């Protein structure tokens, strides 16, 4: 995850200062990106004018306050984002695998979705991790879900993972996805998302369309 900073005047991170802050150099660039991890959280009130004894010809910018920078890992963002998704109960009687599309069932429950039934073709999300029967787990409803090639093979039947750029749809087989739109009479077309790499699917679930 990147941080994009564009306060006027535009600034560019140069190097750590001796006071544990960050020296910011003036820059004409309209945007700067600070890649992570590690990354630093910068707020507007962190910027203070340079001390009077600093030569502006050597340090022509501002200095971040000497508070120690906050270092965050990518996993911190992933955990926080995952906590925003609903936690629902697997009512199917069998394990839900990571990436499995699910449909609502009962109160706060889900079962594997499939495209040959209208209620079951209404996908509410993908299992973010394996969910045992009668236990609860997070259901990812949007964003990007990233799995291993082996995990995706359980969902799409392909050993090499997702096909980048391909759109994936709900399969007639429970809890699975396909990249060829179903067209048989009586099936429902439910778009799930687009592969942005062999491991990552950008979720964009659409309502089912009857064939």
Coordinates of N, CA and C in Angstrom, one line a residue, residues 42-207:
X42 N 2.2 10.6 8.0 CA 2.5 12.0 8.1 C 1.2 12.7 8.2
X43 N 1.1 13.6 9.1 CA -0.1 14.4 9.3 C 0.2 15.9 9.1
X44 N -0.8 16.7 8.9 CA -0.6 18.1 8.6 C 0.1 18.8 9.8
X45 N -0.3 18.4 11.0 CA 0.3 19.1 12.2 C 1.7 18.5 12.6
X46 N 2.2 17.6 11.8 CA 3.5 17.1 12.0 C 4.6 18.0 11.5
X47 N 4.2 18.9 10.5 CA 5.1 19.8 9.9 C 5.3 21.0 10.7
X48 N 6.6 21.4 11.0 CA 6.9 22.6 11.7 C 7.9 23.4 10.9
X49 N 8.0 24.7 11.1 CA 9.0 25.4 10.4 C 10.4 25.0 10.8
X50 N 11.4 25.1 9.9 CA 12.8 24.8 10.2 C 13.3 25.7 11.3
X51 N 14.1 25.1 12.2 CA 14.7 26.0 13.3 C 15.6 27.1 12.7
X52 N 15.7 28.2 13.4 CA 16.4 29.4 12.9 C 17.8 29.1 12.6
X53 N 18.5 28.1 13.3 CA 19.9 27.9 13.0 C 20.2 27.0 11.8
X54 N 19.1 26.6 11.1 CA 19.4 25.8 9.9 C 19.5 26.7 8.7
X55 N 20.6 26.5 8.0 CA 20.9 27.3 6.8 C 19.9 26.9 5.7
X56 N 19.0 27.8 5.2 CA 18.0 27.4 4.2 C 18.7 27.0 2.9
X57 N 19.9 27.4 2.6 CA 20.5 26.9 1.4 C 20.9 25.5 1.4
X58 N 21.1 25.0 2.7 CA 21.4 23.5 2.8 C 20.1 22.7 3.1
X59 N 19.2 23.3 3.8 CA 18.0 22.6 4.2 C 16.8 23.5 3.8
X60 N 16.5 23.6 2.5 CA 15.5 24.5 2.0 C 14.1 23.9 2.1
X61 N 13.7 23.5 3.3 CA 12.4 22.9 3.4 C 11.9 22.9 4.8
X62 N 11.0 22.0 5.2 CA 10.5 21.9 6.5 C 11.0 20.6 7.1
X63 N 10.9 20.4 8.4 CA 11.3 19.2 9.1 C 10.1 18.7 9.8
X64 N 9.9 17.4 9.7 CA 8.8 16.7 10.5 C 9.2 16.8 11.9
X65 N 8.2 16.9 12.8 CA 8.5 17.0 14.2 C 9.3 15.8 14.7
X66 N 10.1 16.0 15.8 CA 11.0 14.9 16.2 C 10.3 13.7 16.8
X67 N 9.0 13.7 16.8 CA 8.3 12.5 17.3 C 8.8 11.3 16.5
X68 N 9.0 10.1 17.1 CA 9.4 9.0 16.3 C 8.4 8.6 15.3
X69 N 8.8 8.3 14.0 CA 7.8 8.0 13.0 C 7.1 6.7 13.3
X70 N 5.9 6.6 12.9 CA 5.1 5.3 13.1 C 5.4 4.4 11.9
X71 N 5.8 3.2 12.3 CA 6.1 2.2 11.2 C 5.0 1.2 11.2
X72 N 4.4 1.0 10.0 CA 3.3 0.1 9.8 C 3.7 -1.0 8.8
X73 N 3.2 -2.2 9.0 CA 3.4 -3.2 8.0 C 2.2 -3.3 7.1
X74 N 2.4 -3.9 5.9 CA 1.2 -4.1 5.0 C 0.2 -5.0 5.7
X75 N 0.6 -6.0 6.5 CA -0.3 -6.9 7.1 C -1.3 -6.1 8.1
X76 N -0.8 -5.0 8.7 CA -1.6 -4.2 9.5 C -2.8 -3.7 8.8
X77 N -2.6 -3.2 7.6 CA -3.7 -2.7 6.7 C -4.6 -3.8 6.3
X78 N -4.1 -5.0 6.0 CA -4.9 -6.1 5.6 C -5.8 -6.6 6.7
X79 N -5.3 -6.7 7.9 CA -6.1 -7.1 9.1 C -7.2 -6.1 9.4
X80 N -6.8 -4.8 9.3 CA -7.9 -3.8 9.5 C -9.0 -3.8 8.5
X81 N -8.6 -4.0 7.2 CA -9.6 -4.1 6.1 C -10.4 -5.3 6.3
X82 N -9.8 -6.4 6.6 CA -10.6 -7.7 6.8 C -11.6 -7.6 7.9
X83 N -11.3 -6.8 8.9 CA -12.2 -6.7 10.0 C -13.5 -5.9 9.7
X84 N -13.4 -5.2 8.5 CA -14.6 -4.4 8.1 C -15.6 -5.2 7.4
X85 N -15.3 -6.5 7.0 CA -16.2 -7.3 6.3 C -17.1 -8.1 7.2
X86 N -18.3 -8.5 6.8 CA -19.2 -9.2 7.7 C -18.6 -10.6 8.1
X87 N -18.9 -11.0 9.3 CA -18.6 -12.3 9.8 C -19.9 -13.2 9.8
X88 N -19.9 -14.2 9.0 CA -21.1 -15.0 8.8 C -20.9 -16.4 9.1
X89 N -21.9 -17.2 9.3 CA -21.8 -18.6 9.7 C -22.0 -19.5 8.5
X90 N -21.1 -20.5 8.4 CA -21.1 -21.5 7.3 C -22.2 -22.5 7.7
X91 N -23.3 -22.5 7.0 CA -24.4 -23.4 7.2 C -24.5 -24.6 6.2
X92 N -23.4 -24.8 5.5 CA -23.5 -25.8 4.4 C -23.2 -27.2 4.8
X93 N -22.7 -27.4 6.0 CA -22.4 -28.8 6.4 C -21.0 -29.3 5.9
X94 N -20.3 -28.5 5.2 CA -18.9 -28.8 4.7 C -18.1 -27.5 4.7
X95 N -16.8 -27.7 4.7 CA -15.9 -26.6 4.7 C -16.1 -25.6 3.6
X96 N -16.0 -24.3 3.9 CA -16.0 -23.3 2.8 C -14.5 -23.0 2.6
X97 N -14.0 -23.1 1.4 CA -12.6 -22.9 1.0 C -12.4 -21.4 0.8
X98 N -11.1 -21.0 1.0 CA -10.8 -19.6 0.7 C -11.1 -19.2 -0.8
X99 N -11.8 -18.1 -1.0 CA -12.2 -17.7 -2.3 C -13.5 -18.2 -2.8
X100 N -14.2 -19.1 -2.0 CA -15.4 -19.7 -2.4 C -16.5 -18.6 -2.4
X101 N -17.3 -18.5 -3.5 CA -18.4 -17.5 -3.6 C -19.6 -18.1 -2.7
X102 N -20.2 -17.2 -2.0 CA -21.3 -17.7 -1.1 C -22.6 -16.9 -1.3
X103 N -23.7 -17.5 -0.9 CA -25.0 -16.9 -1.0 C -25.6 -16.9 0.4
X104 N -26.5 -16.0 0.7 CA -27.1 -15.9 2.0 C -28.0 -17.1 2.3
X105 N -28.0 -17.5 3.6 CA -28.9 -18.6 4.0 C -29.2 -18.3 5.5
X106 N -30.6 -18.3 5.8 CA -31.0 -18.1 7.2 C -30.6 -16.8 7.7
X107 N -30.4 -16.7 9.0 CA -30.0 -15.5 9.7 C -28.5 -15.5 9.9
X108 N -27.8 -14.5 9.2 CA -26.4 -14.4 9.4 C -25.6 -15.7 8.9
X109 N -26.2 -16.4 8.0 CA -25.5 -17.6 7.5 C -25.3 -17.5 6.0
X110 N -24.4 -18.4 5.5 CA -24.0 -18.5 4.1 C -23.9 -19.9 3.7
X111 N -24.1 -20.2 2.4 CA -23.8 -21.5 1.8 C -23.1 -21.3 0.5
X112 N -22.4 -22.3 -0.1 CA -21.8 -22.1 -1.4 C -22.8 -21.7 -2.4
X113 N -22.4 -20.7 -3.2 CA -23.3 -20.2 -4.3 C -23.1 -21.0 -5.5
X114 N -24.1 -21.0 -6.4 CA -24.0 -21.7 -7.7 C -25.0 -21.0 -8.6
X115 N -24.7 -21.1 -10.0 CA -25.5 -20.3 -10.9 C -26.7 -21.0 -11.5
X116 N -27.1 -22.1 -11.0 CA -28.3 -22.8 -11.5 C -29.5 -22.6 -10.7
X117 N -29.5 -21.7 -9.7 CA -30.6 -21.4 -8.9 C -30.6 -19.9 -8.5
X118 N -31.7 -19.2 -8.7 CA -31.7 -17.7 -8.5 C -31.3 -17.3 -7.1
X119 N -31.9 -17.9 -6.0 CA -31.4 -17.5 -4.7 C -29.9 -17.8 -4.5
X120 N -29.4 -18.9 -5.0 CA -28.0 -19.3 -4.8 C -27.1 -18.6 -5.7
X121 N -27.6 -18.0 -6.8 CA -26.8 -17.2 -7.7 C -26.6 -15.8 -7.3
X122 N -27.3 -15.4 -6.2 CA -27.1 -14.0 -5.6 C -25.9 -14.1 -4.6
X123 N -24.8 -13.7 -5.1 CA -23.5 -13.9 -4.4 C -23.4 -12.6 -3.4
X124 N -23.1 -12.9 -2.2 CA -22.8 -11.8 -1.2 C -21.4 -11.6 -1.0
X125 N -20.5 -12.5 -1.4 CA -19.1 -12.3 -1.2 C -18.3 -13.6 -1.4
X126 N -17.0 -13.5 -1.1 CA -16.1 -14.7 -1.2 C -15.5 -14.9 0.2
X127 N -15.4 -16.2 0.5 CA -14.8 -16.6 1.8 C -13.4 -16.0 1.9
X128 N -13.1 -15.2 2.9 CA -11.7 -14.7 3.0 C -10.7 -15.7 3.4
X129 N -11.2 -16.7 4.1 CA -10.3 -17.8 4.6 C -11.2 -19.1 4.7
X130 N -10.6 -20.2 5.0 CA -11.4 -21.4 5.2 C -12.4 -21.3 6.4
X131 N -13.6 -21.7 6.2 CA -14.6 -21.6 7.3 C -15.2 -23.0 7.5
X132 N -15.0 -23.6 8.7 CA -15.6 -24.9 9.0 C -17.1 -24.8 9.2
X133 N -17.8 -26.0 9.0 CA -19.2 -26.0 9.2 C -19.6 -25.5 10.6
X134 N -20.7 -24.7 10.6 CA -21.3 -24.1 11.8 C -20.4 -23.2 12.6
X135 N -19.4 -22.7 11.9 CA -18.5 -21.7 12.5 C -18.6 -20.4 11.6
X136 N -18.2 -19.3 12.2 CA -18.3 -18.0 11.5 C -16.9 -17.7 10.9
X137 N -16.9 -16.9 9.8 CA -15.7 -16.4 9.2 C -16.0 -15.2 8.4
X138 N -15.0 -14.5 8.0 CA -15.2 -13.2 7.2 C -15.5 -13.5 5.8
X139 N -16.5 -12.8 5.3 CA -16.9 -12.9 3.9 C -16.5 -11.5 3.2
X140 N -15.5 -11.6 2.2 CA -15.1 -10.4 1.6 C -16.0 -10.0 0.5
X141 N -16.6 -8.8 0.6 CA -17.6 -8.3 -0.3 C -17.1 -7.4 -1.4
X142 N -15.9 -6.9 -1.3 CA -15.3 -6.0 -2.3 C -13.8 -5.9 -2.1
X143 N -13.2 -5.1 -2.9 CA -11.7 -5.0 -2.8 C -11.0 -6.1 -3.5
X144 N -9.8 -6.4 -3.2 CA -9.0 -7.4 -3.8 C -8.7 -8.5 -2.9
X145 N -9.0 -9.8 -3.3 CA -8.7 -11.0 -2.6 C -7.5 -11.6 -3.2
X146 N -6.5 -12.0 -2.4 CA -5.3 -12.6 -2.9 C -5.1 -14.0 -2.3
X147 N -4.9 -15.0 -3.1 CA -4.8 -16.4 -2.7 C -3.6 -17.0 -3.4
X148 N -3.2 -18.1 -2.9 CA -2.1 -18.9 -3.6 C -2.7 -19.6 -4.8
X149 N -1.8 -20.1 -5.7 CA -2.2 -20.8 -6.8 C -3.0 -22.1 -6.4
X150 N -2.5 -22.7 -5.4 CA -3.2 -24.0 -4.9 C -4.6 -23.7 -4.4
X151 N -4.8 -22.5 -3.7 CA -6.1 -22.1 -3.2 C -7.0 -21.8 -4.4
X152 N -6.5 -21.1 -5.4 CA -7.3 -20.7 -6.5 C -7.7 -22.0 -7.3
X153 N -6.8 -23.0 -7.4 CA -7.1 -24.2 -8.1 C -8.4 -24.9 -7.5
X154 N -8.6 -24.8 -6.2 CA -9.8 -25.3 -5.6 C -11.0 -24.6 -6.1
X155 N -10.9 -23.4 -6.5 CA -12.1 -22.5 -6.8 C -12.3 -22.5 -8.3
X156 N -11.2 -22.5 -9.1 CA -11.4 -22.3 -10.6 C -10.9 -23.5 -11.4
X157 N -10.3 -24.5 -10.7 CA -9.9 -25.7 -11.4 C -8.7 -25.6 -12.3
X158 N -7.9 -24.5 -12.1 CA -6.7 -24.3 -12.9 C -5.5 -24.2 -12.0
X159 N -4.5 -25.0 -12.3 CA -3.3 -25.2 -11.4 C -2.4 -23.9 -11.4
X160 N -2.5 -23.1 -12.4 CA -1.6 -21.9 -12.4 C -2.2 -20.6 -11.9
X161 N -3.3 -20.7 -11.2 CA -4.0 -19.5 -10.7 C -4.8 -18.8 -11.7
X162 N -5.2 -17.6 -11.4 CA -6.1 -16.8 -12.2 C -5.4 -16.4 -13.5
X163 N -6.2 -16.1 -14.5 CA -5.7 -15.6 -15.8 C -5.8 -14.1 -15.7
X164 N -4.7 -13.4 -15.7 CA -4.7 -11.9 -15.5 C -5.6 -11.3 -16.6
X165 N -6.5 -10.4 -16.2 CA -7.3 -9.7 -17.2 C -8.6 -10.4 -17.4
X166 N -8.8 -11.6 -17.0 CA -10.0 -12.4 -17.3 C -11.1 -12.0 -16.3
X167 N -12.3 -12.0 -16.7 CA -13.5 -11.8 -15.8 C -14.0 -13.2 -15.3
X168 N -14.3 -13.3 -14.1 CA -14.7 -14.5 -13.5 C -16.2 -14.4 -13.1
X169 N -16.9 -15.6 -13.3 CA -18.3 -15.7 -13.1 C -18.6 -16.8 -12.2
X170 N -19.8 -16.8 -11.6 CA -20.2 -17.9 -10.8 C -20.4 -19.2 -11.6
X171 N -20.0 -20.3 -11.0 CA -20.0 -21.6 -11.7 C -21.3 -22.3 -11.3
X172 N -21.7 -23.3 -12.1 CA -22.8 -24.2 -11.7 C -22.4 -25.1 -10.6
X173 N -21.1 -25.3 -10.4 CA -20.7 -26.1 -9.3 C -20.6 -25.3 -8.0
X174 N -21.1 -25.8 -6.9 CA -21.2 -24.9 -5.6 C -19.8 -24.4 -5.2
X175 N -19.7 -23.2 -4.9 CA -18.5 -22.6 -4.4 C -17.4 -22.4 -5.3
X176 N -17.7 -22.4 -6.7 CA -16.6 -22.3 -7.6 C -16.9 -21.2 -8.6
X177 N -15.8 -20.8 -9.3 CA -15.8 -19.7 -10.3 C -15.4 -20.3 -11.7
X178 N -15.8 -19.6 -12.7 CA -15.4 -19.9 -14.1 C -15.1 -18.6 -14.8
X179 N -14.3 -18.7 -15.9 CA -14.0 -17.5 -16.6 C -14.7 -17.4 -18.0
X180 N -15.5 -18.5 -18.3 CA -16.3 -18.5 -19.4 C -17.8 -18.3 -19.0
X181 N -18.4 -17.3 -19.4 CA -19.8 -17.0 -18.9 C -20.7 -18.1 -19.2
X182 N -21.5 -18.6 -18.2 CA -22.5 -19.6 -18.4 C -23.6 -19.2 -19.3
X183 N -24.0 -20.0 -20.2 CA -25.0 -19.6 -21.2 C -26.2 -20.6 -21.3
X184 N -26.2 -21.7 -20.5 CA -27.2 -22.7 -20.6 C -28.5 -22.1 -20.1
X185 N -29.6 -22.5 -20.7 CA -30.9 -22.1 -20.3 C -31.2 -22.5 -18.9
X186 N -31.7 -21.6 -18.1 CA -32.0 -21.9 -16.7 C -30.8 -21.5 -15.8
X187 N -29.7 -21.2 -16.3 CA -28.5 -20.7 -15.5 C -28.7 -19.2 -15.3
X188 N -27.9 -18.7 -14.4 CA -27.9 -17.2 -14.1 C -26.4 -16.7 -14.3
X189 N -26.3 -15.6 -14.9 CA -25.0 -15.0 -15.1 C -24.7 -14.0 -14.0
X190 N -23.7 -14.4 -13.1 CA -23.3 -13.6 -12.0 C -21.9 -13.2 -12.1
X191 N -21.6 -12.0 -12.4 CA -20.2 -11.5 -12.5 C -19.6 -11.4 -11.1
X192 N -18.4 -11.9 -10.9 CA -17.8 -11.9 -9.6 C -16.7 -10.8 -9.5
X193 N -15.8 -10.8 -10.6 CA -14.7 -9.8 -10.5 C -13.7 -10.1 -11.7
X194 N -12.6 -9.4 -11.6 CA -11.6 -9.4 -12.7 C -10.3 -9.7 -12.0
X195 N -9.5 -10.7 -12.7 CA -8.2 -11.0 -12.2 C -7.2 -9.9 -12.5
X196 N -6.5 -9.4 -11.5 CA -5.5 -8.4 -11.8 C -4.1 -9.0 -11.8
X197 N -4.0 -10.2 -11.4 CA -2.8 -11.0 -11.5 C -3.2 -12.5 -11.3
X198 N -2.2 -13.4 -11.4 CA -2.5 -14.8 -11.2 C -2.9 -15.1 -9.8
X199 N -2.7 -14.2 -8.9 CA -3.0 -14.5 -7.5 C -4.2 -13.6 -6.9
X200 N -4.4 -12.5 -7.6 CA -5.4 -11.4 -7.0 C -6.6 -11.2 -7.9
X201 N -7.7 -11.2 -7.3 CA -9.0 -11.0 -8.0 C -9.6 -9.7 -7.4
X202 N -9.9 -8.7 -8.3 CA -10.6 -7.5 -7.8 C -12.1 -7.8 -7.8
X203 N -12.7 -7.8 -6.7 CA -14.1 -8.2 -6.5 C -15.0 -7.1 -7.0
X204 N -16.0 -7.4 -7.8 CA -17.0 -6.5 -8.3 C -18.3 -7.3 -8.6
X205 N -19.0 -7.7 -7.6 CA -20.1 -8.6 -7.7 C -21.3 -7.9 -8.3
X206 N -21.9 -8.5 -9.3 CA -23.1 -8.0 -9.9 C -24.3 -8.9 -9.7
X207 N -25.5 -8.4 -9.7 CA -26.7 -9.2 -9.5 C -26.8 -10.2 -10.6

